[in-house]
Coordinates of C-alpha atoms in Angstrom, one line a residue:
X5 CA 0.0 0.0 0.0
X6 CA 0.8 3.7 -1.1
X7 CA 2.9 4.6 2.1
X8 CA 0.8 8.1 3.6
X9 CA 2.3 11.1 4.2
X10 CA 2.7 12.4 8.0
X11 CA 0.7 15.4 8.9
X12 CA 3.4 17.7 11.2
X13 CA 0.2 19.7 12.4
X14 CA 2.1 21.0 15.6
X15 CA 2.2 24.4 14.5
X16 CA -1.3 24.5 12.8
X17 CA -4.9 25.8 14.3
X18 CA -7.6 23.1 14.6
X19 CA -8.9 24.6 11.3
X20 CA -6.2 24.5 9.6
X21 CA -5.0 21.4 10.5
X22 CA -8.6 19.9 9.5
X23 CA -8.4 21.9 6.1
X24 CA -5.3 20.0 5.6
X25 CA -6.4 16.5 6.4
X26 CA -9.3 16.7 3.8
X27 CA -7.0 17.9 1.5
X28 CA -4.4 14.9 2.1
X29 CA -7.2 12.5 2.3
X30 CA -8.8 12.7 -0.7
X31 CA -5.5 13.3 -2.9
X32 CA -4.8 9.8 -1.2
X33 CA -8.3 8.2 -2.6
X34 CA -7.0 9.8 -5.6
X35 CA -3.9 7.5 -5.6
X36 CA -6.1 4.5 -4.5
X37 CA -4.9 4.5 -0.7
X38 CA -7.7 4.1 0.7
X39 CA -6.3 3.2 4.2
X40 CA -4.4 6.3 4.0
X41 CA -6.8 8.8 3.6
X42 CA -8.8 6.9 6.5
X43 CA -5.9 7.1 8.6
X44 CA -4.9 10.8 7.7
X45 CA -8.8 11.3 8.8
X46 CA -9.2 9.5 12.0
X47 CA -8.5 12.0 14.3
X48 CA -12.2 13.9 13.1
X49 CA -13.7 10.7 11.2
X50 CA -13.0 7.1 13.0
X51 CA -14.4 5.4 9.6
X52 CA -17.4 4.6 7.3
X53 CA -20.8 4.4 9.6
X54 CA -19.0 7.3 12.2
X55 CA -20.1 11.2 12.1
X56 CA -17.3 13.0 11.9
X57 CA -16.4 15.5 14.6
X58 CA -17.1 19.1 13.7
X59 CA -17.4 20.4 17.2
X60 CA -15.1 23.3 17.8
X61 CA -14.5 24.1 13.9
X62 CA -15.7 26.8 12.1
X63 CA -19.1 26.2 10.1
X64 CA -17.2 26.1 6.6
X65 CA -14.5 23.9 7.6
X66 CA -17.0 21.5 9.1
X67 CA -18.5 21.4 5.6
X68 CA -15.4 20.2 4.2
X69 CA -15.0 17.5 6.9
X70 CA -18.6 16.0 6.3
X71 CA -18.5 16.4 2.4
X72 CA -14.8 14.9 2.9
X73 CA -15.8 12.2 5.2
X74 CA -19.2 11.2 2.7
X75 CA -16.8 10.9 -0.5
X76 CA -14.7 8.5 1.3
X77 CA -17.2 6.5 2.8
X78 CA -19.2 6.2 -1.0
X79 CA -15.2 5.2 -2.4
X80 CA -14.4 2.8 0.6
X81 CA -17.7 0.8 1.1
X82 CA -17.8 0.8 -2.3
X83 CA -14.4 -1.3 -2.1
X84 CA -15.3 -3.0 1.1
X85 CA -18.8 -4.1 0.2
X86 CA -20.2 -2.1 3.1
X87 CA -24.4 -2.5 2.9
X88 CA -25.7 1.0 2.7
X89 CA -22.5 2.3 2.5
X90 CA -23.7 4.9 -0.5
X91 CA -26.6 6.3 1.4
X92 CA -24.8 6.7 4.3
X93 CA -22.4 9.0 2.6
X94 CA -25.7 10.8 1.0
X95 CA -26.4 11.9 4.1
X96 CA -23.3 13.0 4.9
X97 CA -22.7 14.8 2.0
X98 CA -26.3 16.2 2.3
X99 CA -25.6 17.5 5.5
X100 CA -22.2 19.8 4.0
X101 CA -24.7 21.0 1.2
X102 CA -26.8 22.4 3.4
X103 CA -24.3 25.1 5.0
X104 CA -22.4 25.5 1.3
X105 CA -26.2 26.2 0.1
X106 CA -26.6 29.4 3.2
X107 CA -23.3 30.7 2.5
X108 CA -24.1 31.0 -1.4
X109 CA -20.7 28.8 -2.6
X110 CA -22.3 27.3 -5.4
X111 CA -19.2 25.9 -6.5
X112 CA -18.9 23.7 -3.3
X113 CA -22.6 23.2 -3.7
X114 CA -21.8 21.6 -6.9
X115 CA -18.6 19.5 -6.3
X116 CA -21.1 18.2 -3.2
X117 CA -23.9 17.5 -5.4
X118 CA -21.4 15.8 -7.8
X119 CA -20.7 13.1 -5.8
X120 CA -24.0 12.5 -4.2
X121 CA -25.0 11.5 -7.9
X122 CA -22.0 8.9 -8.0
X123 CA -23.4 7.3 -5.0
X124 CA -26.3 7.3 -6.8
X125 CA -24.8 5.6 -9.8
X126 CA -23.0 3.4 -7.6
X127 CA -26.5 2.4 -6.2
X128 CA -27.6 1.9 -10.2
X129 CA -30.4 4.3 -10.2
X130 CA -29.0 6.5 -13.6
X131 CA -31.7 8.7 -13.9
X132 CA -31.4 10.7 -10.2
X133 CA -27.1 10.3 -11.4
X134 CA -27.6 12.1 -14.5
X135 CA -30.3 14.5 -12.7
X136 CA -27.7 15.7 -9.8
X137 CA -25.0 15.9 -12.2
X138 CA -26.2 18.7 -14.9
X139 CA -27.6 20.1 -11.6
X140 CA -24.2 20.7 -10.8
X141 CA -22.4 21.1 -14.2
X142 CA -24.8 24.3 -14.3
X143 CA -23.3 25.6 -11.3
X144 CA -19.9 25.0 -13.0
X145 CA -19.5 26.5 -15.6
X146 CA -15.8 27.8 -15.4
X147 CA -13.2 25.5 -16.6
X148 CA -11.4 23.7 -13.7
X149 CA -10.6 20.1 -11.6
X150 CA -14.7 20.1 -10.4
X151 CA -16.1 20.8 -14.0
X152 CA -13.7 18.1 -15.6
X153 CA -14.6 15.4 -12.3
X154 CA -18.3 15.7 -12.9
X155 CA -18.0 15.3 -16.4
X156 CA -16.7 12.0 -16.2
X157 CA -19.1 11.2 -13.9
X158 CA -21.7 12.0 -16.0
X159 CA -19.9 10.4 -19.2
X160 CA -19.9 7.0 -16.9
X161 CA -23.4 7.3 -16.1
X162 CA -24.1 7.8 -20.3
X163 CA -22.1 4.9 -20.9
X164 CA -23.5 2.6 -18.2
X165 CA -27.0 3.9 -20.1
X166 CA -25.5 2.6 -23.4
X167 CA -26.0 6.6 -24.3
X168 CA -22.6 6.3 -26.1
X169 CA -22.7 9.2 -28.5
X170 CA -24.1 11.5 -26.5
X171 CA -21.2 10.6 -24.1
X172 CA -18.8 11.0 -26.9
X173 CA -20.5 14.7 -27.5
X174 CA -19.8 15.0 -23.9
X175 CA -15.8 14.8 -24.0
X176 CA -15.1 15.8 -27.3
X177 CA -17.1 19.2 -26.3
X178 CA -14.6 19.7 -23.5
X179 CA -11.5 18.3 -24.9
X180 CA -10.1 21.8 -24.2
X181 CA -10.5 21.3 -20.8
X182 CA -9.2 18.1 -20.2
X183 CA -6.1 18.9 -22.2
X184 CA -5.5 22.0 -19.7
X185 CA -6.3 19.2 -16.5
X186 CA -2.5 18.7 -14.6
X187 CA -4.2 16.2 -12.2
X188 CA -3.0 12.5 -13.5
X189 CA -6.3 11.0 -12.4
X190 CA -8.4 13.2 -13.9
X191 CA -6.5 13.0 -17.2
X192 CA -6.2 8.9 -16.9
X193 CA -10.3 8.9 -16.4
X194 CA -11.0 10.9 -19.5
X195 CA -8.7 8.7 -21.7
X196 CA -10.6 5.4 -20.0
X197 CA -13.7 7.0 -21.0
X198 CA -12.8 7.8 -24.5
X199 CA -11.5 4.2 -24.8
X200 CA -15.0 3.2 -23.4
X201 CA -16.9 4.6 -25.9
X202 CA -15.3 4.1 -29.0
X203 CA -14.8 0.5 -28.0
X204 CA -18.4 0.0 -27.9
X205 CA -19.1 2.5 -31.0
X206 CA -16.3 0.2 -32.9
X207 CA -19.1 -2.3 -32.6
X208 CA -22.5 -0.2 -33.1
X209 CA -21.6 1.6 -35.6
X210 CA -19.3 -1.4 -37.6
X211 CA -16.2 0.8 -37.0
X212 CA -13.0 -1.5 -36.5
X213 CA -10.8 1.4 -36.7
X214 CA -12.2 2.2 -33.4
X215 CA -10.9 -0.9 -31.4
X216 CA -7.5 0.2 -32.3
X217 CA -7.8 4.0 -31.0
X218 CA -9.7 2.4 -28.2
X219 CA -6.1 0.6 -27.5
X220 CA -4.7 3.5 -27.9
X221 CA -6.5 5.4 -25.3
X222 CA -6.5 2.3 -22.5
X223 CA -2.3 2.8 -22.6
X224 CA -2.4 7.0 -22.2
X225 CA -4.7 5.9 -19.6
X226 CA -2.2 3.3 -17.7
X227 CA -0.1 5.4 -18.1
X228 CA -1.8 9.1 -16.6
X229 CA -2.6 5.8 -13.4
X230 CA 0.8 5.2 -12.9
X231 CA 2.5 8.9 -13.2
X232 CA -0.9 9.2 -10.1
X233 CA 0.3 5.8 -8.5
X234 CA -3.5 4.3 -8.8
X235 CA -3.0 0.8 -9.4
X236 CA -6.6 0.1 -8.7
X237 CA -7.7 2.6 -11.3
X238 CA -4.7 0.7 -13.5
X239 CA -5.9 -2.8 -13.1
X240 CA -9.5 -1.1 -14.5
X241 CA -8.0 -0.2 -17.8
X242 CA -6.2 -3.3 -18.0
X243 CA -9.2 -5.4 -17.2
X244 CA -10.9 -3.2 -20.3
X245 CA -7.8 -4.4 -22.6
X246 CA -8.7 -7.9 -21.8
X247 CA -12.5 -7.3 -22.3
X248 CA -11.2 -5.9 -26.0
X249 CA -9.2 -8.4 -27.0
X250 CA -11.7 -10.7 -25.8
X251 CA -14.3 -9.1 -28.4
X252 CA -11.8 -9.2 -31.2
X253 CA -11.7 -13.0 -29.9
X254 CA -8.0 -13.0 -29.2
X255 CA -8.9 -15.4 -26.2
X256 CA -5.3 -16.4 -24.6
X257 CA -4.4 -12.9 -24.8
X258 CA -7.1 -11.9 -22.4
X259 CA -6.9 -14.3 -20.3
X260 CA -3.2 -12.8 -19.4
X261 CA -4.6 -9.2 -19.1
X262 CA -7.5 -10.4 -17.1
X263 CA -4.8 -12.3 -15.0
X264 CA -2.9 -9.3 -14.7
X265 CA -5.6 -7.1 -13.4
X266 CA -6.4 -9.6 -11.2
X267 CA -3.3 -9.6 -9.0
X268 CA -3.9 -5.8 -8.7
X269 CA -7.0 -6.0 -7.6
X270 CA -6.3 -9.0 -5.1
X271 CA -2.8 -7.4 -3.7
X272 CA -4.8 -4.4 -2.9
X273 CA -7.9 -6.4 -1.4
X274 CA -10.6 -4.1 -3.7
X275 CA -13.2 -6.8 -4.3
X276 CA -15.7 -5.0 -6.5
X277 CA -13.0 -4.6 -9.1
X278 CA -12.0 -7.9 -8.3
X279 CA -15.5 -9.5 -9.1
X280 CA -15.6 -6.8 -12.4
X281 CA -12.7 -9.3 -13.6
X282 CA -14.3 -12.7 -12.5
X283 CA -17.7 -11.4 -14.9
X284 CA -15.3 -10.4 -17.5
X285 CA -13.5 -13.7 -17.5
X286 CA -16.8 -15.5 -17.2
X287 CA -17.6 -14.3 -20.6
X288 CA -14.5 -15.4 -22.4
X289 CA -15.1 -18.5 -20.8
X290 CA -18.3 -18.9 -22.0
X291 CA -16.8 -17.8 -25.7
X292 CA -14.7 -20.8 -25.3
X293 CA -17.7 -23.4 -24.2
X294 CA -15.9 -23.7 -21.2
X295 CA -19.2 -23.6 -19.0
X296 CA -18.4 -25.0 -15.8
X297 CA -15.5 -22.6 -15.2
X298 CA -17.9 -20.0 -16.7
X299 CA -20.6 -20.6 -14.5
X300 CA -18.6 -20.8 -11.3
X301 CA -17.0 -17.7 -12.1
X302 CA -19.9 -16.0 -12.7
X303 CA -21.3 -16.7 -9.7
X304 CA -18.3 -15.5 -7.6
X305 CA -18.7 -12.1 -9.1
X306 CA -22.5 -12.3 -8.3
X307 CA -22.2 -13.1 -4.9
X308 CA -19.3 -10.3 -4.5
X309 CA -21.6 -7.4 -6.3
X310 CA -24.8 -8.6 -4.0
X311 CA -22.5 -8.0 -1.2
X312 CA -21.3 -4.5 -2.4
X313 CA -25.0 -3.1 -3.5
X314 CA -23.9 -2.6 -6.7
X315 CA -26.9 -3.8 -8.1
X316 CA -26.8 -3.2 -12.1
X317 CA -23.1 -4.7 -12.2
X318 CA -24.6 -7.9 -10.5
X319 CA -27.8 -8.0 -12.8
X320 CA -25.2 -8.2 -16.0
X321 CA -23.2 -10.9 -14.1
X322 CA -26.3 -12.3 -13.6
X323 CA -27.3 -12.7 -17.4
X324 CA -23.7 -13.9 -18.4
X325 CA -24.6 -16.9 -15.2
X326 CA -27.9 -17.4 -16.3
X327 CA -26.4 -17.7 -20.3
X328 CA -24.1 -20.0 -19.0
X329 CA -26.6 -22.2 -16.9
X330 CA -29.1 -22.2 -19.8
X331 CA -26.1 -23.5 -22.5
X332 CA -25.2 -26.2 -19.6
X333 CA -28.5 -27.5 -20.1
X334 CA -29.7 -26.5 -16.0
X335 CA -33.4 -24.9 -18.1
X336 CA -34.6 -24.6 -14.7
X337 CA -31.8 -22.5 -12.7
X338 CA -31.2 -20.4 -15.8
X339 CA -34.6 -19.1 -15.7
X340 CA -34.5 -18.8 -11.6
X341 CA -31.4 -16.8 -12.1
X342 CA -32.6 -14.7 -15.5
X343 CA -35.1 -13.5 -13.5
X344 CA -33.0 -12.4 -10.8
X345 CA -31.5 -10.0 -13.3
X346 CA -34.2 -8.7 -14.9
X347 CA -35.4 -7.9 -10.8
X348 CA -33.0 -6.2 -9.4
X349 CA -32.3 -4.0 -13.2
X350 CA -35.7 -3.1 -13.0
X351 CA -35.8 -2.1 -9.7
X352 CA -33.4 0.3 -10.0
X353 CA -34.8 1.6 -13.1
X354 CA -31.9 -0.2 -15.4
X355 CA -34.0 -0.6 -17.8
X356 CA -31.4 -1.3 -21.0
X357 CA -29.8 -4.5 -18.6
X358 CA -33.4 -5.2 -17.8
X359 CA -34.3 -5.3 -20.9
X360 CA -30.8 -7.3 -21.9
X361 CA -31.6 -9.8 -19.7
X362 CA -35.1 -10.5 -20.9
X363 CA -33.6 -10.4 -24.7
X364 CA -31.2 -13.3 -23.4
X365 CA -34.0 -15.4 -21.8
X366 CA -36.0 -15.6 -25.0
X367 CA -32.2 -16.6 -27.0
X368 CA -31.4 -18.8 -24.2
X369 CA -34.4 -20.3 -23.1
X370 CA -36.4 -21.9 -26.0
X371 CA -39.1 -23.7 -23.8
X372 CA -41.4 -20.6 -24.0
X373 CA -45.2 -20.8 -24.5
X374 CA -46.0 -19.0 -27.8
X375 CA -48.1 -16.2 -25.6
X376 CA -45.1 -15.8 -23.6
X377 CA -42.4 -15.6 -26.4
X378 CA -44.7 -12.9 -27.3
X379 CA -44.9 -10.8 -24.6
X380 CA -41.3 -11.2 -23.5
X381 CA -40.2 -9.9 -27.1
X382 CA -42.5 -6.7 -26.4
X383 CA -41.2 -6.1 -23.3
X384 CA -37.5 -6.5 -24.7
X385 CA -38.3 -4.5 -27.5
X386 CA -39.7 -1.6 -25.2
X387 CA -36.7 -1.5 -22.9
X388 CA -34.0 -1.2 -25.5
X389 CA -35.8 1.2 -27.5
X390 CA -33.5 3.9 -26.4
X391 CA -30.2 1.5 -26.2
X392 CA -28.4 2.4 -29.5
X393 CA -26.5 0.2 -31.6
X394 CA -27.3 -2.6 -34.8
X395 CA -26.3 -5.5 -32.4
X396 CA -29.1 -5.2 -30.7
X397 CA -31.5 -4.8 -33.5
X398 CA -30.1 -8.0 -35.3
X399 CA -30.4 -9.6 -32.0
X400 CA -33.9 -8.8 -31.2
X401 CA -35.1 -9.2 -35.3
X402 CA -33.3 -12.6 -34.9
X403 CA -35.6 -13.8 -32.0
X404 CA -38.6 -11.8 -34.0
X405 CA -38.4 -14.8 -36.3
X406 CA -39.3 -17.1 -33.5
X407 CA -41.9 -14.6 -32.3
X408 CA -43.7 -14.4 -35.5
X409 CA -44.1 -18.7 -35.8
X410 CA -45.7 -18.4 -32.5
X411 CA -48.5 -15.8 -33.3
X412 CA -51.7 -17.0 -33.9
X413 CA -53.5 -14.1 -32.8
X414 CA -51.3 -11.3 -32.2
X415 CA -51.3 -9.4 -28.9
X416 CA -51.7 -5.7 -28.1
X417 CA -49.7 -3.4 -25.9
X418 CA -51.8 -4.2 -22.7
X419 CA -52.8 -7.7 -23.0
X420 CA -49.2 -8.3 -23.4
X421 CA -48.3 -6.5 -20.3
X422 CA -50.9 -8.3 -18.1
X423 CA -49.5 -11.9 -19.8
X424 CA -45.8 -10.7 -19.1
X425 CA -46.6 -9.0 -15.7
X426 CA -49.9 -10.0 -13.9
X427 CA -51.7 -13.1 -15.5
X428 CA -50.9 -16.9 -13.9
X429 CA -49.7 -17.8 -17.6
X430 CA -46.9 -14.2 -17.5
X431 CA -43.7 -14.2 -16.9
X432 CA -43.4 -14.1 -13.5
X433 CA -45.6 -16.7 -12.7
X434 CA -43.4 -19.0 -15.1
X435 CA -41.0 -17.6 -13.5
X436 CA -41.7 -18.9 -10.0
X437 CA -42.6 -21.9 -11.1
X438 CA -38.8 -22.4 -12.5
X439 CA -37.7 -21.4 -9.3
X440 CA -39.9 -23.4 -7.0
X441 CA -38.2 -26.3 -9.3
X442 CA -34.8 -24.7 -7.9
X443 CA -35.5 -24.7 -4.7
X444 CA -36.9 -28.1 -4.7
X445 CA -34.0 -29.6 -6.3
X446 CA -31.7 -27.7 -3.6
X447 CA -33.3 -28.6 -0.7
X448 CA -33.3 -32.3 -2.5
X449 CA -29.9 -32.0 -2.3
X450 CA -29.4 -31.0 1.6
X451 CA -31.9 -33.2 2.8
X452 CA -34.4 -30.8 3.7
X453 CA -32.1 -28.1 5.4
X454 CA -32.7 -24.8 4.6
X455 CA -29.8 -23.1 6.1
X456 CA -28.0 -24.9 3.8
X457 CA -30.4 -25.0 0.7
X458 CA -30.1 -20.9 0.8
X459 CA -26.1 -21.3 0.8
X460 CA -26.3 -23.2 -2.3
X461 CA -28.8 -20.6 -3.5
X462 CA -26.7 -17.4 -2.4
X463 CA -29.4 -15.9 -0.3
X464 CA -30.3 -15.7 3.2
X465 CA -32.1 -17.8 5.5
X466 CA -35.1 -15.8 6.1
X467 CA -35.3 -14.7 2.5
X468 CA -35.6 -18.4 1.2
X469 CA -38.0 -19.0 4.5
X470 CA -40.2 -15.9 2.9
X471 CA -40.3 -17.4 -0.4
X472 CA -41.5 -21.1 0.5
X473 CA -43.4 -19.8 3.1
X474 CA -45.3 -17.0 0.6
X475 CA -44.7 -18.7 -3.0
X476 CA -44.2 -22.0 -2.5
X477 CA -45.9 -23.7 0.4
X478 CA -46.0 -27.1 -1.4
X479 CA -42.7 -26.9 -0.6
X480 CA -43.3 -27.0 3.2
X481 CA -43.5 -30.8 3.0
X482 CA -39.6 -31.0 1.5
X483 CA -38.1 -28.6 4.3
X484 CA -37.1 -30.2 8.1
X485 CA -39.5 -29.3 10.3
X486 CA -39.0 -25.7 11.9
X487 CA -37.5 -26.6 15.2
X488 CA -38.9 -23.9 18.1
X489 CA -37.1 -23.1 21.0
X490 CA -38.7 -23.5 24.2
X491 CA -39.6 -20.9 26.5
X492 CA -37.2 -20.7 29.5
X493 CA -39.8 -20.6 32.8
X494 CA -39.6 -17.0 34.2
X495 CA -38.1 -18.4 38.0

């Protein structure tokens, strides 16, 4: 680890020597030292889940602490999978807007409300992201450091949307800016970007020339990470190389980025990047019919992005498990866990992976009744009408085929939503059905044990307890019998 600088604040006031802290902090989370900027901050901030202590310090630096103290909490339980880690440093940073709003610094006002939408992305909900952050990008509108940062956080937001070209519009309108930016971090984030987009542009818009200036990009990028010694944010890009090489199906090669990134990401103990590599590899895997390993992996990086709340990540890991499930032949726990996906994107208004997911079921899955295979293709249709690119038009007129052998009398707008959404025939009722099968077939295999039938099923006791309980009482019968402790005699 990034060894931290030593704060000689002997001859500074309490002020002052706060001021300072923040500052050295968050150049720290900067360079990926994570424990370092915790450390610099524990004698006002003991950690993530802690107020910090403002008491004695003037209102404004007190701002700074809590807005300080919320960024690293949203970064750092991010990397530690620390449940409600993002809204916990909502309200933090809430709490520094609120005295930057009565002193009328808009700019701190907007660096504040920049972040509060990255915990919002980091949470998946894009739309409140993208809200906060041309909220804020109003308020800047001079060229500096907290323009160019919420830029990018708005271009990842655009790009986890699939809203490439209007991300592209996004940095090529401020390349002026970013080519003024000192800051290595900043610089290294606007190259990954740029390598972002025209990597999935090179595909949408049948544009190889793209992959190669997309390479091009990922090494000014690795390069702007190590000049800023952030080997997390490195062993991102590199992780991106592999991902390219593996769509130009130069498989061996990215395995050996993938690897790479890996060791990064384990020597520096940042599992969501960590499980960002497993879903990665899970799809090169799958590329090479290697399903087993694909599955397994897969699954790894579900569990990991369950435990970190970042809840679109683990819907798209999700699809690649469920694709690799369904080619495995398991019909049953591909659908349990394609509907898992399409869930959790849709409850936090994903709709593109939501709609992903569903397009994959109906590829995937081809035990669908005709009514079904209808309304599934609607629903697909409808959530990837905003998603651009041709490979997702081929894709969705390549399942139209199947669609159109299965009509017999075609269905409107709303009868396909109550088939897909509310009747005992829709999707969600098939659905549970698949994943009563699952759940039978686990606790099959545990004799009857719950505790352990949710282990194999990667969710909690009282969860799979609520499901058989609510969903599937036939199921009661297959469960050990719930064993109640008895009531000590009050002496």
């Amino acid at each position: 680890m990034i060894a931290s600088p030593r704060l000689n604040a002997s001859t500074l006031s309490a002020n002052d020597e706060a001021l300072r802290r923040c500052r050295t902090a968050l150049d720290l989370k900067d360079r990926g030292d994570y424990t370092g900027a915790q450390q610099t901050m524990h004698p006002l901030w003991k950690g993530v889940g802690e107020r910090p202590k403002t008491t004695g310090l003037a209102p404004v630096v007190g701002a700074e602490v809590l807005l300080c103290a919320g960024i690293l909490t949203s970064w750092i339980g991010s990397k530690n999978q620390v449940r409600d880690a993002q809204e916990l440093a909502k309200n933090l940073i809430t709490q520094s807007i609120v005295y930057f709003e009565s002193s009328r610094d808009l700019t701190k006002v907007a660096v504040a409300q920049s972040e509060i939408a990255y915990c919002y992305y980091r949470e998946g909900t894009l739309n409140e992201a993208r809200s906060w952050l041309r909220d804020a990008l109003n308020k800047l509108s001079f060229e500096g450091a907290a323009r160019a940062r919420a830029l990018l956080k708005l271009t990842t937001v655009e790009c986890s949307a699939a809203r490439f070209r209007e991300a592209l519009e996004l940095l090529n309108d401020n390349e002026a800016l970013f080519r003024k930016i000192t800051n290595h971090t900043i610089k290294g984030g606007y190259h990954t970007e740029l390598a972002i987009i025209l990597r999935n542009l090179a595909t949408i818009e049948n544009r190889p020339e793209y992959f190669r200036r997309a390479i091009d990009e990922y090494r000014k990028a690795e390069c702007q990470f190590r000049l800023a010694h952030n080997p997390i944010f490195r062993a991102d890009v590199i992780n991106n190389v592999g991902f390219l090489l593996f769509k130009l199906s130069r498989y061996k090669e990215a395995h050996k980025k993938l690897d790479e990134a890996r060791r990064l990401t384990v020597r520096f103990k940042d599992r969501t990047h960590t499980a960002q590599i497993d879903e990665s590899r899970a799809q090169v895997l799958i590329a090479e019919d290697r399903l087993v390993e694909a599955e397994r992996t897969a699954r790894r990086a579900v569990s990991a992005l369950r435990k970190s709340g970042h809840f679109c990540m683990m819907a798209e890991a999700l699809i690649t498990q469920g694709v690799a499930l369904a080619r495995l032949g398991r019909t049953a726990h591909a659908h349990f866990i394609f509907r898992q996906a399409i869930d959790e994107a849709h409850q936090v208004n994903a709709l593109n992976i939501a709609g992903l997911a569903v397009l994959t079921l109906i590829e995937e899955i081809r035990e669908l009744s005709p009514e079904m295979l209808q309304a599934a293709y609607r629903q697909a249709r409808e959530w990837l009408a905003n998603s651009q690119g041709p490979d997702l038009k081929i894709r969705l007129a390549d399942v139209a085929g199947r669609v159109v052998e299965s009509i017999q009398t075609e269905l409107d707008t709303q009868k396909a939503t109550e088939i897909l959404l509310d009747e005992p025939r829709g999707l969600r009722a098939q659905l549970e059905k698949h994943e009563g099968v699952v759940i039978k077939r686990a606790l099959a295999q545990v004799n009857g044990r719950v505790t352990h039938a949710a282990s194999l099923l990667e969710i909690n006791y009282q969860s799979l307890t609520y499901i058989i309980e609510r969903r599937h009482p036939d199921l009661l019968k297959a469960r050990t019998p719930i064993r109640r402790r008895p009531r000590q005699n009050k002496k």
